[in-house]
Short mmCIF file of C-alpha atoms in Angstrom, two decimals:
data_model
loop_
_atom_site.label_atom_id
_atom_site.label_comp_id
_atom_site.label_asym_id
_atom_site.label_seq_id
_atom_site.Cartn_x
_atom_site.Cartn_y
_atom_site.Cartn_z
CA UNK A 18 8.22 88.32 -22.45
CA UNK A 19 11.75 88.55 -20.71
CA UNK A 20 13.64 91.30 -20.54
CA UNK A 21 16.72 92.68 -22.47
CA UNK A 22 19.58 94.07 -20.43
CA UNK A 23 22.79 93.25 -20.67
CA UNK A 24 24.85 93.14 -17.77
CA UNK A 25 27.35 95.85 -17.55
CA UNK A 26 30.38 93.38 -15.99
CA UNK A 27 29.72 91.04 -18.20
CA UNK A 28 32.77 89.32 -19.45
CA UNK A 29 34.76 90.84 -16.56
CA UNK A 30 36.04 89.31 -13.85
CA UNK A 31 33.98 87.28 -11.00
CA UNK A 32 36.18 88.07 -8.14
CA UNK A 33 35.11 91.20 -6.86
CA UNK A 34 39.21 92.73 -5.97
CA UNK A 35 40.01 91.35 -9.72
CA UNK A 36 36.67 93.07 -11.13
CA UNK A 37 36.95 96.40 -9.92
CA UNK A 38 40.64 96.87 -11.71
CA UNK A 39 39.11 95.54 -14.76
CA UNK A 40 35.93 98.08 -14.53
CA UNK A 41 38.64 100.85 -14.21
CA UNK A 42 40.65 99.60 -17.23
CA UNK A 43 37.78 98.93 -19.53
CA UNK A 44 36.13 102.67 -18.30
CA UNK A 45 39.47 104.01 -19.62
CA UNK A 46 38.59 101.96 -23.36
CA UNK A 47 35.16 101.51 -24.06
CA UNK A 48 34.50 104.28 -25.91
CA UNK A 49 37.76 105.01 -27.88
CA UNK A 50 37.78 105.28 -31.33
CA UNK A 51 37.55 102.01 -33.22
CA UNK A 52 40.37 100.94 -35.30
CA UNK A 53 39.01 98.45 -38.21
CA UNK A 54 41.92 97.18 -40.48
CA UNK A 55 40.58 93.98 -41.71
CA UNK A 56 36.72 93.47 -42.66
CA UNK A 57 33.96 92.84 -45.16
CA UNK A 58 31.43 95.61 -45.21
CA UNK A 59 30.57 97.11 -48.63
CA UNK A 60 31.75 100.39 -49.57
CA UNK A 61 29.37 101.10 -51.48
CA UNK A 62 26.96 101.14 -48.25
CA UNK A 63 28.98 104.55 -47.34
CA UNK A 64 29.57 105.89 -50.45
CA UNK A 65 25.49 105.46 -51.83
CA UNK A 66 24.28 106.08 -47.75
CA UNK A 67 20.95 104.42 -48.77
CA UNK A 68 18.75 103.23 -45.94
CA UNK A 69 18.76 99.93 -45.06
CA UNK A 70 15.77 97.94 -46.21
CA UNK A 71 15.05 95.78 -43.64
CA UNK A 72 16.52 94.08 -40.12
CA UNK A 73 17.30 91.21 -41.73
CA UNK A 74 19.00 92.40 -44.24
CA UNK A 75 21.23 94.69 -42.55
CA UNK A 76 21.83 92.26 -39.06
CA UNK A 77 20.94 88.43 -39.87
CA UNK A 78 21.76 87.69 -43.50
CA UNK A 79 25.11 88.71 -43.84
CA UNK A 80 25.73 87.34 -40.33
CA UNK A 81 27.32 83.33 -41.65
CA UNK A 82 28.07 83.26 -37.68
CA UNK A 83 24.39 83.39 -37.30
CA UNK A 84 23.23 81.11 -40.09
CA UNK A 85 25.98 78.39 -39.42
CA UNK A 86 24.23 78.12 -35.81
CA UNK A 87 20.69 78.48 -37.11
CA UNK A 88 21.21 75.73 -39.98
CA UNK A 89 23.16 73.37 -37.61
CA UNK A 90 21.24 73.37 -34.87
CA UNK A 91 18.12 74.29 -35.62
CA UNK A 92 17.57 72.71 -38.91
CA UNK A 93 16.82 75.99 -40.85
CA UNK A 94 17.26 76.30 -44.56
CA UNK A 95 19.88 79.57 -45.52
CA UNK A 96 17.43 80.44 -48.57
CA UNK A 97 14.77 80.94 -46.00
CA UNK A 98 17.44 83.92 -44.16
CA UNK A 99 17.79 85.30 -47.39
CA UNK A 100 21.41 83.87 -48.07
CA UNK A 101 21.78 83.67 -51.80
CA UNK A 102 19.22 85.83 -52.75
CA UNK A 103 19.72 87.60 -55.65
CA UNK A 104 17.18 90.71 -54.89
CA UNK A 105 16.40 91.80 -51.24
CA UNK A 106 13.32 89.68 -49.75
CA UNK A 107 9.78 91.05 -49.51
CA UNK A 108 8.59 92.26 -46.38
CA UNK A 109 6.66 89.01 -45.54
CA UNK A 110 10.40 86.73 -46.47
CA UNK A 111 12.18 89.00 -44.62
CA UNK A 112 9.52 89.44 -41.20
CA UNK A 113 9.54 85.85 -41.02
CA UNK A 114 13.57 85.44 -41.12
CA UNK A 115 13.55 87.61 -38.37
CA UNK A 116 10.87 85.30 -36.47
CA UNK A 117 13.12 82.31 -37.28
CA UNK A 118 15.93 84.20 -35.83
CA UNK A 119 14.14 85.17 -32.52
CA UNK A 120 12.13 81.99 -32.04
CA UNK A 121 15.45 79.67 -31.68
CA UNK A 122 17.46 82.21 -29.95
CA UNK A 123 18.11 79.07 -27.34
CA UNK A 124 20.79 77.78 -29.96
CA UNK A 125 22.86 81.01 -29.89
CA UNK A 126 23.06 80.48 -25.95
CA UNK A 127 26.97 80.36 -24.88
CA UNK A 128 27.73 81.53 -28.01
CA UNK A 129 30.05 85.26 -29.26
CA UNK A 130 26.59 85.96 -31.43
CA UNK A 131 24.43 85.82 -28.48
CA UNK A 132 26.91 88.49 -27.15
CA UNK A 133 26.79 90.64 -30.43
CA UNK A 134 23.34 90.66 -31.16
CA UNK A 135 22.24 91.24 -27.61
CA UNK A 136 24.91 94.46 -27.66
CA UNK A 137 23.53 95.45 -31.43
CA UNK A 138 19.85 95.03 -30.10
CA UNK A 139 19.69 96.77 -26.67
CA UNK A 140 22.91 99.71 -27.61
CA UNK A 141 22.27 100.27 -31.27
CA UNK A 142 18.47 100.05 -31.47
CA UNK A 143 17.26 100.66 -27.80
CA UNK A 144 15.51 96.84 -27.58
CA UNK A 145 14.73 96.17 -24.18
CA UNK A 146 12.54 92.47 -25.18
CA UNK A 147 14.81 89.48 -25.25
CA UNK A 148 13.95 88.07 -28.91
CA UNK A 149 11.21 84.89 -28.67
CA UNK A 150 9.05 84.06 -30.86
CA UNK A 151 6.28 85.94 -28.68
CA UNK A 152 8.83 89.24 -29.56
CA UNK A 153 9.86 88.79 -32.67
CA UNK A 154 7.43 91.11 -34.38
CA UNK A 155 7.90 93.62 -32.27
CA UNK A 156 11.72 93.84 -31.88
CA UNK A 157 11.17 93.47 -35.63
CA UNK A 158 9.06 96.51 -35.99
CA UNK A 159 10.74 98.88 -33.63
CA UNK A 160 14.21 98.35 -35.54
CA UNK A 161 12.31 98.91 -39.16
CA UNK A 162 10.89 102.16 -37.64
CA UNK A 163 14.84 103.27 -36.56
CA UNK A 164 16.03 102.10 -39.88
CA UNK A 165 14.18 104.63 -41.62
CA UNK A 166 15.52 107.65 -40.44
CA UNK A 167 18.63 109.35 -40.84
CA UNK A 168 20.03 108.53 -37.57
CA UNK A 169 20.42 104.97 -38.92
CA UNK A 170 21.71 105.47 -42.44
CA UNK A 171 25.57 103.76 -43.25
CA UNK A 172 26.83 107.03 -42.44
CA UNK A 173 24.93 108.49 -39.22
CA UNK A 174 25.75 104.92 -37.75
CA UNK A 175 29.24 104.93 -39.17
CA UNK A 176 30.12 108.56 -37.13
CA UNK A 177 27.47 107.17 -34.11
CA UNK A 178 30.26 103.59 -34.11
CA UNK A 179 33.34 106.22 -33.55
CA UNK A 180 34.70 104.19 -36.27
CA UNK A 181 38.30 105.97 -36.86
CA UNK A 182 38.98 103.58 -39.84
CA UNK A 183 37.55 100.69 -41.60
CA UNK A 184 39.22 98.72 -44.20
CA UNK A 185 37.08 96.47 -46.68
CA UNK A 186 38.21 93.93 -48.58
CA UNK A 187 38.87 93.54 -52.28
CA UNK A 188 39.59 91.80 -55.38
CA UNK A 189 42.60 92.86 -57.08
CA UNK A 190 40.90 94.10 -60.30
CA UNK A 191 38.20 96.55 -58.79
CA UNK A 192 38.18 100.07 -59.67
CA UNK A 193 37.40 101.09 -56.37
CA UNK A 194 34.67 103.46 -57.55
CA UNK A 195 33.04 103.16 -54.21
CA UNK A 196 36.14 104.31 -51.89
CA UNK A 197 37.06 107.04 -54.71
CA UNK A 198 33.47 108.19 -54.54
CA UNK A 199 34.01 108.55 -51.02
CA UNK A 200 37.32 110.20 -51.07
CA UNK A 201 36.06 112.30 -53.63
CA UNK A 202 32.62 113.60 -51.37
CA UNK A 203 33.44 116.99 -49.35
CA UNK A 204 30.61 115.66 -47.21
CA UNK A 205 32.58 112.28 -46.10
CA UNK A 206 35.10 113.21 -42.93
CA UNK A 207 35.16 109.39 -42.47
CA UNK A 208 38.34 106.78 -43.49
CA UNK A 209 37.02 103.78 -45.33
CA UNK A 210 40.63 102.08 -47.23
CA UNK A 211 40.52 98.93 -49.37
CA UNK A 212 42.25 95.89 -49.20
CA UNK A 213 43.96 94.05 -52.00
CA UNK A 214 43.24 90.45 -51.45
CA UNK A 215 45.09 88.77 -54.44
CA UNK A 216 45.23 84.84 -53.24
CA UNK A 217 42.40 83.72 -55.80
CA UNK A 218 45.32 84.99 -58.48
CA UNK A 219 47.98 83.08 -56.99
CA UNK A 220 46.26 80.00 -57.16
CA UNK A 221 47.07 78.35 -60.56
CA UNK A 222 45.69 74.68 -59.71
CA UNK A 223 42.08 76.70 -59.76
CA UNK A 224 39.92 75.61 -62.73
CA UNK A 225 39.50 79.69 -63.26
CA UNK A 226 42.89 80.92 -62.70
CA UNK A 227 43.56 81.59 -66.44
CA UNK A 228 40.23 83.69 -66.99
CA UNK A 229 41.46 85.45 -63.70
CA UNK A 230 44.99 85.84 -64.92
CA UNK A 231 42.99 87.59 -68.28
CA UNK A 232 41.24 89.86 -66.04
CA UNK A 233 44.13 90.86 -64.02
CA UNK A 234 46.30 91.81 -67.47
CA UNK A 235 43.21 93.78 -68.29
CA UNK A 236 43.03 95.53 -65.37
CA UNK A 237 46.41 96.01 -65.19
CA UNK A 238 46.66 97.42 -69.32
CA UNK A 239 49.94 94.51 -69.38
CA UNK A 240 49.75 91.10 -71.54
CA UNK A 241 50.12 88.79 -69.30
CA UNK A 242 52.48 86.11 -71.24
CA UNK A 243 55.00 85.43 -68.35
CA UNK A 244 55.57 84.98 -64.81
CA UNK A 245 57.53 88.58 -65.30
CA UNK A 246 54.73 90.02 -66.09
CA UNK A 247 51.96 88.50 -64.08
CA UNK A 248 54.58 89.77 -61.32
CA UNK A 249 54.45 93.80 -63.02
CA UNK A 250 50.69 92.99 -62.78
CA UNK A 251 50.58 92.70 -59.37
CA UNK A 252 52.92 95.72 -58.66
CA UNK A 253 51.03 97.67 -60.34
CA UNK A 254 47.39 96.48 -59.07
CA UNK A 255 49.17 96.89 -55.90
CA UNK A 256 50.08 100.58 -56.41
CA UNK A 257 46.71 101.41 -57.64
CA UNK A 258 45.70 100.04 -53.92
CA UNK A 259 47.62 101.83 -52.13
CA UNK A 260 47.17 105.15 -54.29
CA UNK A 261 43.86 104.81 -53.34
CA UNK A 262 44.30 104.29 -49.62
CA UNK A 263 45.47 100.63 -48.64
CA UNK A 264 47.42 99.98 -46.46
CA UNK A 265 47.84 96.28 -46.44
CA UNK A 266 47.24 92.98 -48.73
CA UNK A 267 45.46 89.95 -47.23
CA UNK A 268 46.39 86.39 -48.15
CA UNK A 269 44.77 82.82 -47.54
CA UNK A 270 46.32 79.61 -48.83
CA UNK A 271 45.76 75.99 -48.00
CA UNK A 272 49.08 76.02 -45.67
CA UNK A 273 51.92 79.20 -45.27
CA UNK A 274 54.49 77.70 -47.58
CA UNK A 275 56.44 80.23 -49.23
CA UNK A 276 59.43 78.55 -50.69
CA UNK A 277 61.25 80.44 -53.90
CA UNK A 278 61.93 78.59 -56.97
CA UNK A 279 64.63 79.72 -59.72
CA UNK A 280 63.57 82.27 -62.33
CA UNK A 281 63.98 79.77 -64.50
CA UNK A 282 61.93 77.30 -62.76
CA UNK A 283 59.01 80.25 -62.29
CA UNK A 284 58.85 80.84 -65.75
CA UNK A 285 59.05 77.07 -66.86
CA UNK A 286 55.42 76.20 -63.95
CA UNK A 287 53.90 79.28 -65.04
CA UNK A 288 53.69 78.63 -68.76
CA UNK A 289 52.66 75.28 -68.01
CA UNK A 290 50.00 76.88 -65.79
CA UNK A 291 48.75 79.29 -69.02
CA UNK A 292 48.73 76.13 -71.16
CA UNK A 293 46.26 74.66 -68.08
CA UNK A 294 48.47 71.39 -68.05
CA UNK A 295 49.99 71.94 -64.40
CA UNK A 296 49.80 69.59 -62.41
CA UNK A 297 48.88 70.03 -58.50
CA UNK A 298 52.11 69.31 -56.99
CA UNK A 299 53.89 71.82 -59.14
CA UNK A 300 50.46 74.16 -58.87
CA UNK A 301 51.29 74.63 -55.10
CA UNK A 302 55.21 74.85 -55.56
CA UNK A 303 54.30 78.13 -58.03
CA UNK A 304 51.36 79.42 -55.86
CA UNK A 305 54.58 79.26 -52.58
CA UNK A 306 56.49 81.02 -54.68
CA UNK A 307 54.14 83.49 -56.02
CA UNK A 308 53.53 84.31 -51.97
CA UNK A 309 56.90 84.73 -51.46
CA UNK A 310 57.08 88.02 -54.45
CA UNK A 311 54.13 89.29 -52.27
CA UNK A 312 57.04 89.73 -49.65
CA UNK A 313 58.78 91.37 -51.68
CA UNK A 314 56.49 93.32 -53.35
CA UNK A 315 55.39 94.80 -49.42
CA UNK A 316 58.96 95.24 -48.95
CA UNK A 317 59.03 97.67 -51.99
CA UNK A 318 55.78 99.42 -51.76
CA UNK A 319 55.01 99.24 -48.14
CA UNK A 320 51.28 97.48 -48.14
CA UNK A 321 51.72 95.12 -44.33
CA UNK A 322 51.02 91.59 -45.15
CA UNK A 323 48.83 89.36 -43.71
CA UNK A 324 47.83 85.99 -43.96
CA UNK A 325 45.37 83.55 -42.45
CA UNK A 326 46.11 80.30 -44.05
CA UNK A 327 44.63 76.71 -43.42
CA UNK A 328 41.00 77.18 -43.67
CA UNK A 329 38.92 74.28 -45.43
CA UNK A 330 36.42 76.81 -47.53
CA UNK A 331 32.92 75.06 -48.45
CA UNK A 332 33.07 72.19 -46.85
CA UNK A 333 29.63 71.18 -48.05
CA UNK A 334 29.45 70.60 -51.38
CA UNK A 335 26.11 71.02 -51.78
CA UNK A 336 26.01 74.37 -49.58
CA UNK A 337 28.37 75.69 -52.14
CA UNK A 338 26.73 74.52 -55.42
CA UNK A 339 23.28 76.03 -53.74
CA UNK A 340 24.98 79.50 -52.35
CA UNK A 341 28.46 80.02 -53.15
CA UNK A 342 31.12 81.28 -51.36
CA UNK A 343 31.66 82.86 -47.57
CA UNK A 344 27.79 81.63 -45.94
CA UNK A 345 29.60 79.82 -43.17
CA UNK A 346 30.31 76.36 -44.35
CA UNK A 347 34.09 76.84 -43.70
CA UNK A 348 36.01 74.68 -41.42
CA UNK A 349 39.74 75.25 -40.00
CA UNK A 350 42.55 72.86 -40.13
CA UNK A 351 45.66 72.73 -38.25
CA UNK A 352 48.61 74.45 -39.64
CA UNK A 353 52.73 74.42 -39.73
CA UNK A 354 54.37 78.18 -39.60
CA UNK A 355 57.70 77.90 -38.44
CA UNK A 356 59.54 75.39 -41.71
CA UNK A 357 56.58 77.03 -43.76
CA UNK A 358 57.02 80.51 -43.19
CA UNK A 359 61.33 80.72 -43.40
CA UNK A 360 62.09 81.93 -46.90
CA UNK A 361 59.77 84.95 -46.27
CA UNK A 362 60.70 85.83 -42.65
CA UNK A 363 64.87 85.35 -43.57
CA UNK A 364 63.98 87.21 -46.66
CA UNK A 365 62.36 90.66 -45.58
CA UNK A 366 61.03 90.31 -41.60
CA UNK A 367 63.85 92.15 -40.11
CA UNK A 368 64.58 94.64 -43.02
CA UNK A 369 62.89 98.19 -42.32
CA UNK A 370 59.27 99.07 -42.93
CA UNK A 371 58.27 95.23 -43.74
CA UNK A 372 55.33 94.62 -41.58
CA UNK A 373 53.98 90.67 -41.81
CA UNK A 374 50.87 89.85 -39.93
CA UNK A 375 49.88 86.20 -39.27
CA UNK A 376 46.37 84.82 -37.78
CA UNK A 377 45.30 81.34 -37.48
CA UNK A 378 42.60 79.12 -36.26
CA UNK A 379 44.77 76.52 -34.98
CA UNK A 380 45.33 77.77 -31.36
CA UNK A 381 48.02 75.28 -30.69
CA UNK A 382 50.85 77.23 -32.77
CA UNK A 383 49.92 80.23 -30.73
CA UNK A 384 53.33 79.80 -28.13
CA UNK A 385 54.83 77.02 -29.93
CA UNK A 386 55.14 78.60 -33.23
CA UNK A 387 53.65 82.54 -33.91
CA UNK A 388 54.75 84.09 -30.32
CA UNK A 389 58.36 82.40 -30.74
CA UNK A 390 58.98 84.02 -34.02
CA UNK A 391 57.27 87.17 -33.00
CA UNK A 392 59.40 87.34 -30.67
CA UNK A 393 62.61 87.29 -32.90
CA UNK A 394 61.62 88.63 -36.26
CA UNK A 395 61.39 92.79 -36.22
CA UNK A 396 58.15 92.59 -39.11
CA UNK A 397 56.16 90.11 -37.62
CA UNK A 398 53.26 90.62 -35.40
CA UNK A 399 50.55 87.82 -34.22
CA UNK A 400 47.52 88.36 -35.44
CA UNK A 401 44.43 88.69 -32.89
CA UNK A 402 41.61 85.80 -32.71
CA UNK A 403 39.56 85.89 -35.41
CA UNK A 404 36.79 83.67 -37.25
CA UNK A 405 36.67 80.50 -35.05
CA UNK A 406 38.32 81.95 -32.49
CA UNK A 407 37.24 85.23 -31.91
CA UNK A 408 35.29 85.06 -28.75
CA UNK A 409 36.14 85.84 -25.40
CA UNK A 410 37.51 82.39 -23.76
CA UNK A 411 39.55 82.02 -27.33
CA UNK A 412 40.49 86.05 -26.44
CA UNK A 413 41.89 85.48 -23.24
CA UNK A 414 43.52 81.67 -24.14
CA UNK A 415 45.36 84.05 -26.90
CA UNK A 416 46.97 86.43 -24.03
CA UNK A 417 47.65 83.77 -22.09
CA UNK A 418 49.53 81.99 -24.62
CA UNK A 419 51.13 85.05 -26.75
CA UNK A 420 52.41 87.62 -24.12
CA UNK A 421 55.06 85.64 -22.42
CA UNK A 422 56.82 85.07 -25.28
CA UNK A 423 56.26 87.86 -27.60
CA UNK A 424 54.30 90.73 -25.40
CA UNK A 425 51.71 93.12 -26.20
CA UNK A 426 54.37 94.79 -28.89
CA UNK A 427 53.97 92.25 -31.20
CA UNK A 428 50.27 91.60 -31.33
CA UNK A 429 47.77 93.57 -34.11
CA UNK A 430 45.23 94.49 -32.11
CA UNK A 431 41.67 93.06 -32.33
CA UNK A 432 39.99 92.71 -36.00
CA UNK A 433 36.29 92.17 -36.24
CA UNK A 434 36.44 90.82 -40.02
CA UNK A 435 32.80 90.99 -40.19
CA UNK A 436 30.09 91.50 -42.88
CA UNK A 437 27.55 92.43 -40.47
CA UNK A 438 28.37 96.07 -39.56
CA UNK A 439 26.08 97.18 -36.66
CA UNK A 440 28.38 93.69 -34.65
CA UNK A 441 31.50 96.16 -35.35
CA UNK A 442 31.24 97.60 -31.94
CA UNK A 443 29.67 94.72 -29.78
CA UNK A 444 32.87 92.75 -31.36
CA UNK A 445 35.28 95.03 -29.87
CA UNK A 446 33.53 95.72 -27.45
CA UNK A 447 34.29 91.66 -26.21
CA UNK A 448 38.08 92.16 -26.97
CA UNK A 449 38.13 95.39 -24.73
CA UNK A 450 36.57 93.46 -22.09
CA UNK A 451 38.77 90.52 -22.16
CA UNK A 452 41.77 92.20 -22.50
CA UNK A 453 40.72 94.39 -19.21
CA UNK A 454 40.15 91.32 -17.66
CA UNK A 455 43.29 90.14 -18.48
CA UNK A 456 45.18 92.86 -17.40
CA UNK A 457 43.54 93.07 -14.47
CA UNK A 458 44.48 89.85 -13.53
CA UNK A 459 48.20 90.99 -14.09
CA UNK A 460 48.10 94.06 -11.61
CA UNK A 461 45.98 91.95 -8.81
CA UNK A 462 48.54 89.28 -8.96
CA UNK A 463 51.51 92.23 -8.88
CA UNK A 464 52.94 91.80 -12.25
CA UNK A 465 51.89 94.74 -13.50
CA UNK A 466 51.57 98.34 -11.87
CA UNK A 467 48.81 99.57 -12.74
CA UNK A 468 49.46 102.49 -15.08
CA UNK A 469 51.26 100.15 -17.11
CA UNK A 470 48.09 98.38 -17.60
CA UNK A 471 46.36 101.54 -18.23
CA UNK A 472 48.48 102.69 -20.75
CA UNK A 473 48.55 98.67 -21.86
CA UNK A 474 44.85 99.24 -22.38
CA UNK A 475 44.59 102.07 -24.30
CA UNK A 476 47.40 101.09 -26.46
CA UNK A 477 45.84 97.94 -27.46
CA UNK A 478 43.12 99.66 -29.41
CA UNK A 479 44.79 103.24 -30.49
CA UNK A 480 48.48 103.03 -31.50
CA UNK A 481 49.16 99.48 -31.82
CA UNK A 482 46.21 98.66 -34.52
CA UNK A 483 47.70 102.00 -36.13
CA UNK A 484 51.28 101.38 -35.42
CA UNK A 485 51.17 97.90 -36.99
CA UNK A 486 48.96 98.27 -39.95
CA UNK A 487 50.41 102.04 -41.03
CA UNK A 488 47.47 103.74 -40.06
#
């Protein structure tokens, strides 16, 4: 059996002059406070603090970054990772997802989830046995042991992460029991905020959209008859949010079109919509302009905005039919910002307090499109890496092709938007690295001094996550 120990340059520089300016900058990071403002883990994992049952419950199944690679490549079935299960896997189901896990660790070679799991094995759980299938049992074992004691309930890890806040994300019509639980427990110091992630409501070419829009009136206490008030519904969904912590909306469309119709024109789609005879073409035109009141509505109540548009979700049909949304089987597409996003950024980007934050998949609008408009528009910031992208060449293509135009001002900071939480601090722990690589590439070639790129550093994952997210 091989050894587990991760290199402590890894990521940084090879050239030993470059290297040692990076080691100083990431020293002066690694261990600041994490700042989490867009992600997937349950709240209800804080607010119950029950142990977790098993490994794979807690690090593989709820890892699609894992499964994608362990389906593709090695041929390996999501039921049999317990993806889709609808009650937590026996001890036997859940020992031998593990196994599959650790005996084709080859395919996660090169890969960000090599990185992750090797950081979650050897500095969250003290592994020192690279997994194999001659491991597997006992890397398997030793973690079960950790997992039940205190030290490694939601909580005790939660505090043990330095996690200064974490923002889940969330339909529109929760109650939020979980985070008001929280907020409500003298024995919770921690910051947990939800999310209102509306886009499933906005979408009225969606075979459900009308039992959604009948939800949201309900959940709202509004009858829901008009585009007027599907619009009061959403303000005051929204203000129930934010009442209970939020701080921002999150929005995914096919594309970033935004364009406003007439009121008249509104009202005219979005009966048609209610009657279900809407047609695509004017579907999309309603669902643009629907985006666009989500402008407004951050203008008026403050929530920052963010979208991540252009993703082709469940690609395989028969994936989706099998285990529903968000296991991995999602495939980006390329993208057009700066026609698409206009009416919104002319509309509210440069009044005060709007805040607009945009990611994509499609690196190439990076300096031909996001960095451009960062650069002119006061509200708009460019959204770190994230999903496809979020690994460290990706990381440091994004610096290279951002700062020029638009700086480290106008840039979110990183965002792990992950449903496996013990990967929370491995995944910053890449974008620390990178960016200390690539500001340490910046003071050896004498374009930076090099408390600028200390304070550079630091800012990256303090104020700026806080600054542009209202934290």
């Amino acid at each position: 059996m091989h050894p587990l120990s991760p290199h402590p340059d890894r990521l940084l520089p090879s050239e030993p002059g470059v290297r040692r300016i990076a080691r100083e900058l990431y020293e002066a990071v690694k261990d600041r406070p994490i700042v989490s403002p867009h992600g997937h883990v349950p709240a209800e994992w804080l607010a119950f603090d029950e142990p977790f049952s098993d490994p794979t419950a807690l690090l593989l199944t709820p890892d699609h970054y894992a499964n994608r690679l362990l389906h593709s490549a090695a041929g390996v079935d999501l039921s049999d990772l317990g993806v889709g299960a609808e009650e937590p896997l026996s001890e036997g189901a859940a020992r031998k997802a593990f196994r599959i896990l650790c005996e084709n660790w080859h395919v996660l070679r090169g890969t960000p989830v090599q990185f992750w799991f090797e950081s979650e094995f050897h500095d969250v759980f003290d592994i020192t046995l690279r997994p194999s299938g001659e491991s597997a049992d006992l890397i398997y074992d030793e973690i079960a042991v950790r997992l039940a004691t205190d030290a490694y309930r939601p909580r005790a890890l939660f505090r043990r992460f330095n996690i200064d806040a974490l923002a889940t994300t969330d339909d529109p019509c929760s109650d939020l029991s979980p985070h008001r639980a929280l907020n409500a427990d003298p024995a919770w110091d921690g910051r947990v905020i939800p999310t209102f992630r509306p886009d499933a409501y906005l979408e009225p070419a969606r075979a459900d959209w009308r039992v959604l829009t009948e939800t949201l009136a309900g959940a709202a206490d509004i009858d829901i008859h008009s585009y007027a008030s599907h619009l009061e519904s959403m303000r005051r969904r929204r203000r129930f949010f934010k009442d209970n912590g939020a701080v921002s909306s999150d929005h995914s469309h096919a594309d970033a079109h935004c364009e406003r119709l007439s009121e008249l024109e509104a009202e005219r789609l979005f009966a048609r919509a209610l009657k279900g005879t809407i047609d695509t073409a004017d579907a999309s035109r309603l669902r643009a302009h629907m985006l666009n009141d989500q402008g407004a509505l951050a203008l008026e109540d403050g929530l920052v905005m963010t979208m991540h548009p252009a993703v082709a979700r469940n690609h395989d049909s028969e994936a989706f039919t099998r285990f529903g949304n968000d296991v991995g089987a999602d495939v980006p597409t390329g993208v057009e910002f700066t026609r698409a996003l206009a009416p919104l950024l002319n509309a509210y980007a440069n009044a005060e307090g709007f805040h607009l934050v945009v990611f994509t998949m499609d690196e190439s609008v990076y300096s031909r499109e996001l960095a451009p408009l960062a650069g002119w528009y006061r509200g708009l910031y460019v959204g770190a890496p994230w999903w496809f992208i979020d690994e460290a060449d990706a990381i440091m293509r994004y610096r290279r092709a951002v700062t020029g135009y638009a700086g480290f001002a106008k840039t979110s900071g990183f965002i792990d938007d992950t449903r496996a939480f013990c990967s929370i601090p491995a995944r910053h722990d890449v974008s620390r690295r990178v960016d200390s690589a690539f500001l340490a590439g910046l003071v050896a070639e004498h374009r930076l001094e090099m408390d600028e790129a200390l304070d550079t550093a630091i800012a990256l994952v303090s104020s700026q996550p806080k600054k542009v997210f209202k934290l």
